[in-house]
PDB file of N, CA and C in Angstrom:
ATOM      1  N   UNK A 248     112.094  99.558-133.125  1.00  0.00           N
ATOM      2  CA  UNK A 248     111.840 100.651-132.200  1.00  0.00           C
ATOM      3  C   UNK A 248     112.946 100.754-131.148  1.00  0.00           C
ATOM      4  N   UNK A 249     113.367  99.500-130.687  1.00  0.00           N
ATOM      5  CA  UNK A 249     114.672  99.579-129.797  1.00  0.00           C
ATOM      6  C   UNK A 249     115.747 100.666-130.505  1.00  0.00           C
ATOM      7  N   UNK A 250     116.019 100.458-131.321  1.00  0.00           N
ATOM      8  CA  UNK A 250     117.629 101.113-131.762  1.00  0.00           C
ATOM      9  C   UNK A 250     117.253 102.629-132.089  1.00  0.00           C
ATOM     10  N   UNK A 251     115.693 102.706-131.670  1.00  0.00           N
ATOM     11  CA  UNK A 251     115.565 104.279-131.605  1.00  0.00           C
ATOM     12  C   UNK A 251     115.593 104.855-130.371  1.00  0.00           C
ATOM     13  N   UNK A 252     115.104 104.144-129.404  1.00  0.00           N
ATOM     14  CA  UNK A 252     114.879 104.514-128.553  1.00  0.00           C
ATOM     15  C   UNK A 252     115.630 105.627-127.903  1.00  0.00           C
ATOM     16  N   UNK A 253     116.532 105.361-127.574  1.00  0.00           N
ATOM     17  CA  UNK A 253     117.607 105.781-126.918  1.00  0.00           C
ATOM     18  C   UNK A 253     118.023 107.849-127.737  1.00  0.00           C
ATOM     19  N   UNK A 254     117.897 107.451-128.764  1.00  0.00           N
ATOM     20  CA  UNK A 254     118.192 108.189-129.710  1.00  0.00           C
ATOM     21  C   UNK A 254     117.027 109.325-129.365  1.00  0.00           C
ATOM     22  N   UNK A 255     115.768 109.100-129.345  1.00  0.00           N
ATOM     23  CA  UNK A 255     114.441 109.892-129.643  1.00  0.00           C
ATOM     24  C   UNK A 255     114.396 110.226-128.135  1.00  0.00           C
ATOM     25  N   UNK A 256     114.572 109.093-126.616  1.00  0.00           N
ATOM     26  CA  UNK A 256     114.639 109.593-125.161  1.00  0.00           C
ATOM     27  C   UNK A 256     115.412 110.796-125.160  1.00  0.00           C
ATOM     28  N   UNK A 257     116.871 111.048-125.751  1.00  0.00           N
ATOM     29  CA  UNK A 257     117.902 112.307-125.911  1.00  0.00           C
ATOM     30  C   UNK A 257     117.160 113.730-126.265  1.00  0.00           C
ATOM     31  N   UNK A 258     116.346 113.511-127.316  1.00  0.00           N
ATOM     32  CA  UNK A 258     115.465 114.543-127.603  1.00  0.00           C
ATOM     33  C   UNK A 258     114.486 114.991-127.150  1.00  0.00           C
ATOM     34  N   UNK A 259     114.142 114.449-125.989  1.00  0.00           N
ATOM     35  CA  UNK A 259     113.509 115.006-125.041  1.00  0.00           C
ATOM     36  C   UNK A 259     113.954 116.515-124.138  1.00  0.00           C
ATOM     37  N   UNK A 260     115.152 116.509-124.270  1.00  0.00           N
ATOM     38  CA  UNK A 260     116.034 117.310-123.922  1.00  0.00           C
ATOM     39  C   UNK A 260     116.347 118.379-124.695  1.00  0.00           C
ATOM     40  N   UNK A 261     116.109 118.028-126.003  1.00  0.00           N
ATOM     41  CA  UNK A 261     115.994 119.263-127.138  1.00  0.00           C
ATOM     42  C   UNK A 261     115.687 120.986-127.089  1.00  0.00           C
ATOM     43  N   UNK A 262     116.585 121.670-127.248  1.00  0.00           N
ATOM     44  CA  UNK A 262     116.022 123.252-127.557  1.00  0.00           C
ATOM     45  C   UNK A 262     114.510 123.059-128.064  1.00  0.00           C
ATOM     46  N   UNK A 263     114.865 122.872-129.095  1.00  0.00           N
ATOM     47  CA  UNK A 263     113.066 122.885-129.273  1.00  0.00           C
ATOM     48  C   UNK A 263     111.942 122.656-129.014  1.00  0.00           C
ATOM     49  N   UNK A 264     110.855 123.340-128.991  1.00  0.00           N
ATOM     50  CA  UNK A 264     109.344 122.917-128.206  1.00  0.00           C
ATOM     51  C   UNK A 264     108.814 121.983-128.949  1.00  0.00           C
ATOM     52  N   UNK A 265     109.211 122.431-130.372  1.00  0.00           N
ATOM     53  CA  UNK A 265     108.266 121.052-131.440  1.00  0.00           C
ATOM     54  C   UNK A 265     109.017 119.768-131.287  1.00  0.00           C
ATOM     55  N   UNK A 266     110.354 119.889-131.233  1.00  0.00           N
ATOM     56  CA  UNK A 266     110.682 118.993-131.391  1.00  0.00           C
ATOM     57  C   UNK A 266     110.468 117.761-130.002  1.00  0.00           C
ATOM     58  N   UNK A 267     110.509 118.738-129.251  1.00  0.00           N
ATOM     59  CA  UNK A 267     110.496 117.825-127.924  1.00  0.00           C
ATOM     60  C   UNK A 267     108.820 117.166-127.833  1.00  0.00           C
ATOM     61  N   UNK A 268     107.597 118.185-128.468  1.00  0.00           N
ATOM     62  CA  UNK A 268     106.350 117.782-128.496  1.00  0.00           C
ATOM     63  C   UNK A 268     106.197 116.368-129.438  1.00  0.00           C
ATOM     64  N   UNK A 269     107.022 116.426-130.341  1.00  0.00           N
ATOM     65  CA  UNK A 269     107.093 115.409-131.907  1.00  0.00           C
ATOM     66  C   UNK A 269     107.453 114.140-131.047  1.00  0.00           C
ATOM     67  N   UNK A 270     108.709 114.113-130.367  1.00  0.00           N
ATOM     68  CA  UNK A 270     108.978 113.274-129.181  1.00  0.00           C
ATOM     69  C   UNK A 270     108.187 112.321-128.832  1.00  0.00           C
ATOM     70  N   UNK A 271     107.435 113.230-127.809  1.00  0.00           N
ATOM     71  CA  UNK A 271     106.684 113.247-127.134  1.00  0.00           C
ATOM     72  C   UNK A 271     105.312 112.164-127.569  1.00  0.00           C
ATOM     73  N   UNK A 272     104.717 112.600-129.089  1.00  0.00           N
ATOM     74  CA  UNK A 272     103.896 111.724-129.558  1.00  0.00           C
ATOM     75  C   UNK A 272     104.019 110.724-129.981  1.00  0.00           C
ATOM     76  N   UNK A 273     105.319 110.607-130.945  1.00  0.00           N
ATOM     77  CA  UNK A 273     106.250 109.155-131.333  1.00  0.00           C
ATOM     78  C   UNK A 273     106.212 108.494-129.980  1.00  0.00           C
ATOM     79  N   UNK A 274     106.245 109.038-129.107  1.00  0.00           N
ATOM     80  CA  UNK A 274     106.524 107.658-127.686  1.00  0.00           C
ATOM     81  C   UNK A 274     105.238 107.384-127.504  1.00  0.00           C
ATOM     82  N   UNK A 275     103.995 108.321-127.431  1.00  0.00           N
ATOM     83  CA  UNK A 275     102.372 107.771-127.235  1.00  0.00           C
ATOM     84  C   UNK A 275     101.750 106.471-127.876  1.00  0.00           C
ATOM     85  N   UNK A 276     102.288 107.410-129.351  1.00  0.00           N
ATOM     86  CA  UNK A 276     101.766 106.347-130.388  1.00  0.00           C
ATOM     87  C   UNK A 276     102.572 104.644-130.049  1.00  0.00           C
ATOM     88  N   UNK A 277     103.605 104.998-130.105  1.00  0.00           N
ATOM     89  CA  UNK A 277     104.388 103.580-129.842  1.00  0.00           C
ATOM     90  C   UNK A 277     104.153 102.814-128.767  1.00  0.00           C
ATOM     91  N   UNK A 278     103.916 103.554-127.388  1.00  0.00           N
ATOM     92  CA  UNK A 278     103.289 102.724-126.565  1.00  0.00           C
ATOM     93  C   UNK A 278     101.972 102.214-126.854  1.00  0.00           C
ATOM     94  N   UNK A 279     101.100 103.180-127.239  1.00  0.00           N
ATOM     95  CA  UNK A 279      99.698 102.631-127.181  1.00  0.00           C
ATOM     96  C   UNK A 279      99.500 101.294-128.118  1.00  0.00           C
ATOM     97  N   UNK A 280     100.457 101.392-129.267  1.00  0.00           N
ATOM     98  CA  UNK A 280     100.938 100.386-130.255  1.00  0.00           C
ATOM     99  C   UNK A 280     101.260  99.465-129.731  1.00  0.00           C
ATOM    100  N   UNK A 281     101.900  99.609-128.485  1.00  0.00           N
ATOM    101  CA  UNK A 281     102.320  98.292-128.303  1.00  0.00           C
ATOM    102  C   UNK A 281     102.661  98.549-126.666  1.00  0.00           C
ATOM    103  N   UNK A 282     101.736  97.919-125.745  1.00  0.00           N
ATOM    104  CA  UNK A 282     101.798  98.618-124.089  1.00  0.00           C
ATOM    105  C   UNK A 282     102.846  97.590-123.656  1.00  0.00           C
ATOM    106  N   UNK A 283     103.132  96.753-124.342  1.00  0.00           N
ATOM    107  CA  UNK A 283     104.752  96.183-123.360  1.00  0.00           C
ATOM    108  C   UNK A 283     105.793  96.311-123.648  1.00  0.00           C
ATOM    109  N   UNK A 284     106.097  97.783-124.579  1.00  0.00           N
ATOM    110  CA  UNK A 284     106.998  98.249-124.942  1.00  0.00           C
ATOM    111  C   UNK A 284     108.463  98.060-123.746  1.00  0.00           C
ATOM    112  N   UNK A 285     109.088  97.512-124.350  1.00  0.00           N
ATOM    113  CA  UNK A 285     110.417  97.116-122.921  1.00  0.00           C
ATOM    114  C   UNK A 285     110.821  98.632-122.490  1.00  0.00           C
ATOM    115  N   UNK A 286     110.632  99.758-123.214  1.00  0.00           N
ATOM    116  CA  UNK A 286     111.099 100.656-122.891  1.00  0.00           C
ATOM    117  C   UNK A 286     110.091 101.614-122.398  1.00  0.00           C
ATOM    118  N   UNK A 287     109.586 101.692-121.766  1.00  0.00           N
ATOM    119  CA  UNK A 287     108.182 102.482-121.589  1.00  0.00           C
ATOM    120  C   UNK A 287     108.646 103.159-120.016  1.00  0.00           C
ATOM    121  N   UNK A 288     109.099 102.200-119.640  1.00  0.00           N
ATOM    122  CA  UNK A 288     108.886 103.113-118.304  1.00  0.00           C
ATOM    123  C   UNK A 288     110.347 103.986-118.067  1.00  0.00           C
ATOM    124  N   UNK A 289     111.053 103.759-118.973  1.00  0.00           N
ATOM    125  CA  UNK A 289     112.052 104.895-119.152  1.00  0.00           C
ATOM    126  C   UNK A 289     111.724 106.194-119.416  1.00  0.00           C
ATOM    127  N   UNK A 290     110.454 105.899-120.808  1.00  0.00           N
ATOM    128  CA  UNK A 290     109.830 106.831-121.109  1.00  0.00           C
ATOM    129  C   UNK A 290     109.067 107.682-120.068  1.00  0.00           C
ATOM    130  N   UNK A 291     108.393 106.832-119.660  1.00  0.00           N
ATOM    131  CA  UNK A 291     107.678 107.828-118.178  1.00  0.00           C
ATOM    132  C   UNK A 291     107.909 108.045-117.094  1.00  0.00           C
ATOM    133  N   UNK A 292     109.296 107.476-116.946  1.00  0.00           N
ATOM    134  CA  UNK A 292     109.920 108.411-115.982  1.00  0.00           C
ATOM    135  C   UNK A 292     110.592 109.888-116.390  1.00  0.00           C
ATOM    136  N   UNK A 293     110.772 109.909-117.612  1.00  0.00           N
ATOM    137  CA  UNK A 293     111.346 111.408-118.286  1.00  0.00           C
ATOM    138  C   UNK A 293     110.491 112.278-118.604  1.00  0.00           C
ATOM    139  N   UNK A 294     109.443 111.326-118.887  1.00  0.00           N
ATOM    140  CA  UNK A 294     108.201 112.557-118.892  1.00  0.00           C
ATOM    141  C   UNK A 294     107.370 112.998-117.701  1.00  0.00           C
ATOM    142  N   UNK A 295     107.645 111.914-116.769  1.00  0.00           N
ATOM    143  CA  UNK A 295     107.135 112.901-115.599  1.00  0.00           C
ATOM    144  C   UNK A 295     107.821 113.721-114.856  1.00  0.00           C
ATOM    145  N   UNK A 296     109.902 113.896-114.999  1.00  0.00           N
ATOM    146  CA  UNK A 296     110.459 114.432-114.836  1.00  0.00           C
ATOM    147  C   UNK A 296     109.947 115.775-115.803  1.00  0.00           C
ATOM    148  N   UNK A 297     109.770 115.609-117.007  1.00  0.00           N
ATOM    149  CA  UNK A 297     109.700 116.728-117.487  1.00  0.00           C
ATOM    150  C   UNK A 297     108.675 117.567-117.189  1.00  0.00           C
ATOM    151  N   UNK A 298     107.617 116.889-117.036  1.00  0.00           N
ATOM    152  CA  UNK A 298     106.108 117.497-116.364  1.00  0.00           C
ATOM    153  C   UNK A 298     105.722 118.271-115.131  1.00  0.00           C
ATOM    154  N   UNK A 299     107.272 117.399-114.404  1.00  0.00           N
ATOM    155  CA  UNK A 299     107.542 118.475-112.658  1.00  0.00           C
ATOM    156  C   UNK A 299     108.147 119.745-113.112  1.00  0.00           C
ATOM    157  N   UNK A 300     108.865 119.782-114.418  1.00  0.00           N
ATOM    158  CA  UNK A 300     109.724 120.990-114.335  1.00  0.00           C
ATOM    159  C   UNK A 300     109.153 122.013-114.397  1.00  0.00           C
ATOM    160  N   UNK A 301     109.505 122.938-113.705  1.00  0.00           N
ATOM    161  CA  UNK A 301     108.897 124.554-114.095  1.00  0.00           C
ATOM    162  C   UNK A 301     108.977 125.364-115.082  1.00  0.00           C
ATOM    163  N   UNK A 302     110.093 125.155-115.415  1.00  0.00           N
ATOM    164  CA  UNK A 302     110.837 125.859-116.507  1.00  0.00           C
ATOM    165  C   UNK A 302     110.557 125.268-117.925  1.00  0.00           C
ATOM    166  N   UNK A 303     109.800 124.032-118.037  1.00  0.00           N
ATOM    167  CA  UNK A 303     109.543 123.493-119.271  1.00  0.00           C
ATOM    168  C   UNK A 303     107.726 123.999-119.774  1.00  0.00           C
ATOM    169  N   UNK A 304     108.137 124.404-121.121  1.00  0.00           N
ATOM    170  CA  UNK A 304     107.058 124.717-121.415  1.00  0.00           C
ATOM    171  C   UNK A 304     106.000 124.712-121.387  1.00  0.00           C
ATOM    172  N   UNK A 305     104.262 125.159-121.165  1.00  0.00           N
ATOM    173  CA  UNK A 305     103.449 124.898-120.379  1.00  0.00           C
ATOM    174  C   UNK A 305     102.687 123.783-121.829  1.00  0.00           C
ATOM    175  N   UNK A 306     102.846 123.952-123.246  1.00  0.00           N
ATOM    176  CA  UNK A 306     102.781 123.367-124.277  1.00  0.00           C
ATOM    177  C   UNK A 306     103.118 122.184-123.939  1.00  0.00           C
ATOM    178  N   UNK A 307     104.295 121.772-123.971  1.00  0.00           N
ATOM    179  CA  UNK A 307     105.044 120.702-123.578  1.00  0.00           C
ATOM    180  C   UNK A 307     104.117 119.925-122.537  1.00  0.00           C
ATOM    181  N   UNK A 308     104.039 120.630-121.671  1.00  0.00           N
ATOM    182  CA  UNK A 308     103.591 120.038-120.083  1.00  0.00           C
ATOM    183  C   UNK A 308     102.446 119.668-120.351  1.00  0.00           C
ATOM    184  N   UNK A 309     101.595 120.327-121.039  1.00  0.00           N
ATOM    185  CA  UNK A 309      99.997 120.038-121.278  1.00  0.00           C
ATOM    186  C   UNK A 309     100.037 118.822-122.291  1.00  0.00           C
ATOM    187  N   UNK A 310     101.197 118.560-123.344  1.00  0.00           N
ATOM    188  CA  UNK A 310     100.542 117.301-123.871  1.00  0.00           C
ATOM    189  C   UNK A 310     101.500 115.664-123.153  1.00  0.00           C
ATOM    190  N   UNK A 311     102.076 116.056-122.456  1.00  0.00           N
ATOM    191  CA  UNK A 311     102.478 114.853-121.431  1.00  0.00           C
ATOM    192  C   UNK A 311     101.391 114.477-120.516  1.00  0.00           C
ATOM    193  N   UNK A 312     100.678 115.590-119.768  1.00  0.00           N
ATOM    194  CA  UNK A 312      99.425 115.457-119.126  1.00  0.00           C
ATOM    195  C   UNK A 312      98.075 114.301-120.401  1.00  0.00           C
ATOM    196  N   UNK A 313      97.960 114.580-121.526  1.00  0.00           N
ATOM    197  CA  UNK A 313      97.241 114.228-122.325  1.00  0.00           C
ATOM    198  C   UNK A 313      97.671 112.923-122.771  1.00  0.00           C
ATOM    199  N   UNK A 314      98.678 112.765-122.768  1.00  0.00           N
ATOM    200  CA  UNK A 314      99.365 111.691-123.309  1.00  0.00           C
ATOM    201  C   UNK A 314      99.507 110.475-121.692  1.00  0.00           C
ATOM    202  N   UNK A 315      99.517 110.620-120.502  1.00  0.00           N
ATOM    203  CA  UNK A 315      99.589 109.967-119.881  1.00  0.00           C
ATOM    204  C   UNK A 315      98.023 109.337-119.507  1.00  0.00           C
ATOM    205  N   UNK A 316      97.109 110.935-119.885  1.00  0.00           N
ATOM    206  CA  UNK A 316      96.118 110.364-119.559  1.00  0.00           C
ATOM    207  C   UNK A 316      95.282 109.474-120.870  1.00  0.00           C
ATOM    208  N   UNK A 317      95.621 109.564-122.098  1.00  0.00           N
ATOM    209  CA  UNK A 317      95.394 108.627-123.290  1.00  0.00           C
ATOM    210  C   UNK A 317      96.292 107.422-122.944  1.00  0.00           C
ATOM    211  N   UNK A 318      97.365 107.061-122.636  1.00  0.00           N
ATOM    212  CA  UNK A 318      97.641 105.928-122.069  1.00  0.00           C
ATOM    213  C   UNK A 318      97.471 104.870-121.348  1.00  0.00           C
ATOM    214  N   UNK A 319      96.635 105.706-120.778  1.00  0.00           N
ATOM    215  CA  UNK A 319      96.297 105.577-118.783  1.00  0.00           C
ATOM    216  C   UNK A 319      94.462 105.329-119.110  1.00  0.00           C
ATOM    217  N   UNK A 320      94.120 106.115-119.633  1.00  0.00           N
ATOM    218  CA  UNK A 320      92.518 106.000-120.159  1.00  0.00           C
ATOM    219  C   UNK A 320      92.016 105.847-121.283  1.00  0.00           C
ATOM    220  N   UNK A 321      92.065 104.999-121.907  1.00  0.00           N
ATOM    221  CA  UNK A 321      91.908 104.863-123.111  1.00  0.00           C
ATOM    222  C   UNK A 321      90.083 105.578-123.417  1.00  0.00           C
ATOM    223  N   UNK A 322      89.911 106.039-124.598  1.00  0.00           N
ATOM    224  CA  UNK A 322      88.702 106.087-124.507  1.00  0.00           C
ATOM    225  C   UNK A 322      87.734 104.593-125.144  1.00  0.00           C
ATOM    226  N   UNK A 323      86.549 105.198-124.842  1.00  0.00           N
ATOM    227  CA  UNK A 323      86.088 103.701-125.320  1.00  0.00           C
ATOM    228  C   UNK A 323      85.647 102.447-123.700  1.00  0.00           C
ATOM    229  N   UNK A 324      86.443 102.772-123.224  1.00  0.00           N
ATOM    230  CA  UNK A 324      87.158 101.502-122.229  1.00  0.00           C
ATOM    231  C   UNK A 324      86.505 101.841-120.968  1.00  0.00           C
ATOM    232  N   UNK A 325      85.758 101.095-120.243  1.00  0.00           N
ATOM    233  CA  UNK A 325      84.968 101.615-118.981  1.00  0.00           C
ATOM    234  C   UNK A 325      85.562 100.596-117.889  1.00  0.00           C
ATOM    235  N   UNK A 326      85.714 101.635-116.794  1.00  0.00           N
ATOM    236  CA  UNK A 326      86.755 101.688-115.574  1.00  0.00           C
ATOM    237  C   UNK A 326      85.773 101.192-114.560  1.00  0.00           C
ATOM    238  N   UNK A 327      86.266  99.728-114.218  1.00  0.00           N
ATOM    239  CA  UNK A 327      85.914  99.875-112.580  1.00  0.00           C
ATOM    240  C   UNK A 327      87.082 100.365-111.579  1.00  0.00           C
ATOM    241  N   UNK A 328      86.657  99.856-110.320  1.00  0.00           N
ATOM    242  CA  UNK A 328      87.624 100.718-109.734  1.00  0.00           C
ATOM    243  C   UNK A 328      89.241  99.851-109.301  1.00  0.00           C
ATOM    244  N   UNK A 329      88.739  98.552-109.594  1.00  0.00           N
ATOM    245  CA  UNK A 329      90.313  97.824-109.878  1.00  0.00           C
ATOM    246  C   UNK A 329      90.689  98.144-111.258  1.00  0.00           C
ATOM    247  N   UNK A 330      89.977  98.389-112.292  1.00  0.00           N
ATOM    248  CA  UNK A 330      90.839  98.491-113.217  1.00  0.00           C
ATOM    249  C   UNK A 330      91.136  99.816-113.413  1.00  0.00           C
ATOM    250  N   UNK A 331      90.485 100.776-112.943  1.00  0.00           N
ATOM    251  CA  UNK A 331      91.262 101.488-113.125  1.00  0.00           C
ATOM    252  C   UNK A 331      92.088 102.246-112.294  1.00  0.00           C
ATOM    253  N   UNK A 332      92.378 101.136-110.969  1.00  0.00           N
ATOM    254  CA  UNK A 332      93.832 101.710-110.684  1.00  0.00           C
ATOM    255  C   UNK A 332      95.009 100.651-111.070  1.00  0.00           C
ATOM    256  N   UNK A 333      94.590  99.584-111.482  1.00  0.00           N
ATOM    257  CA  UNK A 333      95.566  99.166-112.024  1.00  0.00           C
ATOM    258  C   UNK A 333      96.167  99.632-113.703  1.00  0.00           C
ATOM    259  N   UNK A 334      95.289 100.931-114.273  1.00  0.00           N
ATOM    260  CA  UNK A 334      95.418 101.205-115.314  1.00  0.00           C
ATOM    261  C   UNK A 334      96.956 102.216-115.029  1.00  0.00           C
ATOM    262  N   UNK A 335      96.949 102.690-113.740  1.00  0.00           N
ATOM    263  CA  UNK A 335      98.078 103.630-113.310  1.00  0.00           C
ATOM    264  C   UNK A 335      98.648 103.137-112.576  1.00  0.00           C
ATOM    265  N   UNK A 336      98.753 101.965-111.691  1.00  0.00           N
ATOM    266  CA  UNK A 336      99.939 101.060-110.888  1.00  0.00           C
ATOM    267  C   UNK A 336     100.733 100.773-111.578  1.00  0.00           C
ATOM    268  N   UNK A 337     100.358  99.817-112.862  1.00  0.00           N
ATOM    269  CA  UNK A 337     101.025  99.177-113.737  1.00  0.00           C
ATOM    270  C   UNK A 337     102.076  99.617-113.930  1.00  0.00           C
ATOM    271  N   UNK A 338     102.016 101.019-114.409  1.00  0.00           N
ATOM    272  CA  UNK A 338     103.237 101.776-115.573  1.00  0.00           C
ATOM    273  C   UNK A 338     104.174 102.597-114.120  1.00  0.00           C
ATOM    274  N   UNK A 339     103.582 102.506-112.968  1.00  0.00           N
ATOM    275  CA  UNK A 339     104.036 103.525-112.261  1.00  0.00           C
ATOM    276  C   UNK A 339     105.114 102.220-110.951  1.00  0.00           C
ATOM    277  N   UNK A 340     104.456 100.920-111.434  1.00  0.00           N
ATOM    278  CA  UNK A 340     104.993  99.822-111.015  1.00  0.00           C
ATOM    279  C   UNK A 340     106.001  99.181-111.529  1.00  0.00           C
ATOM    280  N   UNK A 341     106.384  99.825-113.331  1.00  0.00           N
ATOM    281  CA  UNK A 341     107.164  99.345-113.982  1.00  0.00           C
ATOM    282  C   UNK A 341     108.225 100.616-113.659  1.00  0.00           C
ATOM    283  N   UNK A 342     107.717 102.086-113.405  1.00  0.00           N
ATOM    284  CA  UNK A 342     108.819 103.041-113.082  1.00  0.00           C
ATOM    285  C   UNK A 342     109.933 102.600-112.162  1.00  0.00           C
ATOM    286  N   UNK A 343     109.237 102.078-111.105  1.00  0.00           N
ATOM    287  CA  UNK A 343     109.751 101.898-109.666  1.00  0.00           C
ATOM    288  C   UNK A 343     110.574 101.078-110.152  1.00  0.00           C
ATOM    289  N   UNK A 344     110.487 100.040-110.791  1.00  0.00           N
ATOM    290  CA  UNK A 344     111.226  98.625-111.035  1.00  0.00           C
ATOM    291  C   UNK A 344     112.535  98.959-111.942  1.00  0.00           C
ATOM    292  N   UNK A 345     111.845 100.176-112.629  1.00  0.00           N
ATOM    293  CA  UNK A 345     112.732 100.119-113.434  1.00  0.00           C
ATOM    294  C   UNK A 345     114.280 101.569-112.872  1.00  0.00           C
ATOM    295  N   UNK A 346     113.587 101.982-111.671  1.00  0.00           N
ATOM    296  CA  UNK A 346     114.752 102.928-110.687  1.00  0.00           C
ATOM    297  C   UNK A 346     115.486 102.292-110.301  1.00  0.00           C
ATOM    298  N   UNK A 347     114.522 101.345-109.707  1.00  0.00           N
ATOM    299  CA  UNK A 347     115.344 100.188-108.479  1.00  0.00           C
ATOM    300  C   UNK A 347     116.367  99.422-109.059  1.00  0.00           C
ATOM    301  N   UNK A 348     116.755  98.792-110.523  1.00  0.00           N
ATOM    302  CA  UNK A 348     117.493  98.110-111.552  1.00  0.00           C
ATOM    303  C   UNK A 348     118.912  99.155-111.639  1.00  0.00           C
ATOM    304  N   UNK A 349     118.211 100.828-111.714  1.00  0.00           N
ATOM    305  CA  UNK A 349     119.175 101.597-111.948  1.00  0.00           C
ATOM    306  C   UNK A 349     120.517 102.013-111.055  1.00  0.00           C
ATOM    307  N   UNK A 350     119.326 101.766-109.604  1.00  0.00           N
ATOM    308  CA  UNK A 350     120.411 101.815-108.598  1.00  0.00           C
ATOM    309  C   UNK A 350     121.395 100.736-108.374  1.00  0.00           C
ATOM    310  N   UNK A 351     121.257  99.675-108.695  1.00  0.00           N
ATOM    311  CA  UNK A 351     122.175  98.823-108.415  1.00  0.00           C
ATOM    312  C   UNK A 351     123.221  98.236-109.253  1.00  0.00           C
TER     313      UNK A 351
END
């Protein structure tokens, strides 16, 4: 999955709506596959860049919304209220970490 990564993050950027949606699910599935994906919070930092944008499709936007929240909430899985903010610190704790690496 590493030696894709990089490759499939680019296509996020894609002309295309499908293609960028296809993206989009290849990274769900792969995280949910595997939540300590080393690359994950690359991933969600581009998708929540992409999710602020205006100009990006409302298609697009609606399954990043779905996809963070299938990440973030699994179904099945019942939330107290530490876990489930640590269900969204976590990944939003690995963003930060993973800015802060970038800047320096």
């Amino acid at each position: 999955a590493n030696s894709f990564h990089s490759p499939l993050l680019s296509r996020l950027n894609d002309g295309g709506i499908s293609v960028r949606k296809r993206v989009i699910k290849i990274f769900r599935d792969l995280i949910s596959g595997n939540p300590s994906y080393p690359g994950r919070a690359s991933v969600f930092m581009k998708l929540l860049d992409q999710v602020s944008d205006r100009k990006e499709d409302d298609g697009v936007r609606d399954l990043i919304l779905e996809t963070f929240r299938i990440l973030w909430f699994p179904e099945g899985k019942s939330y107290g209220p530490k876990s489930a903010t640590l269900a969204v610190v976590t990944p939003l704790r690995d963003i930060r970490t993973n800015t802060s690496a970038e800047d320096t």
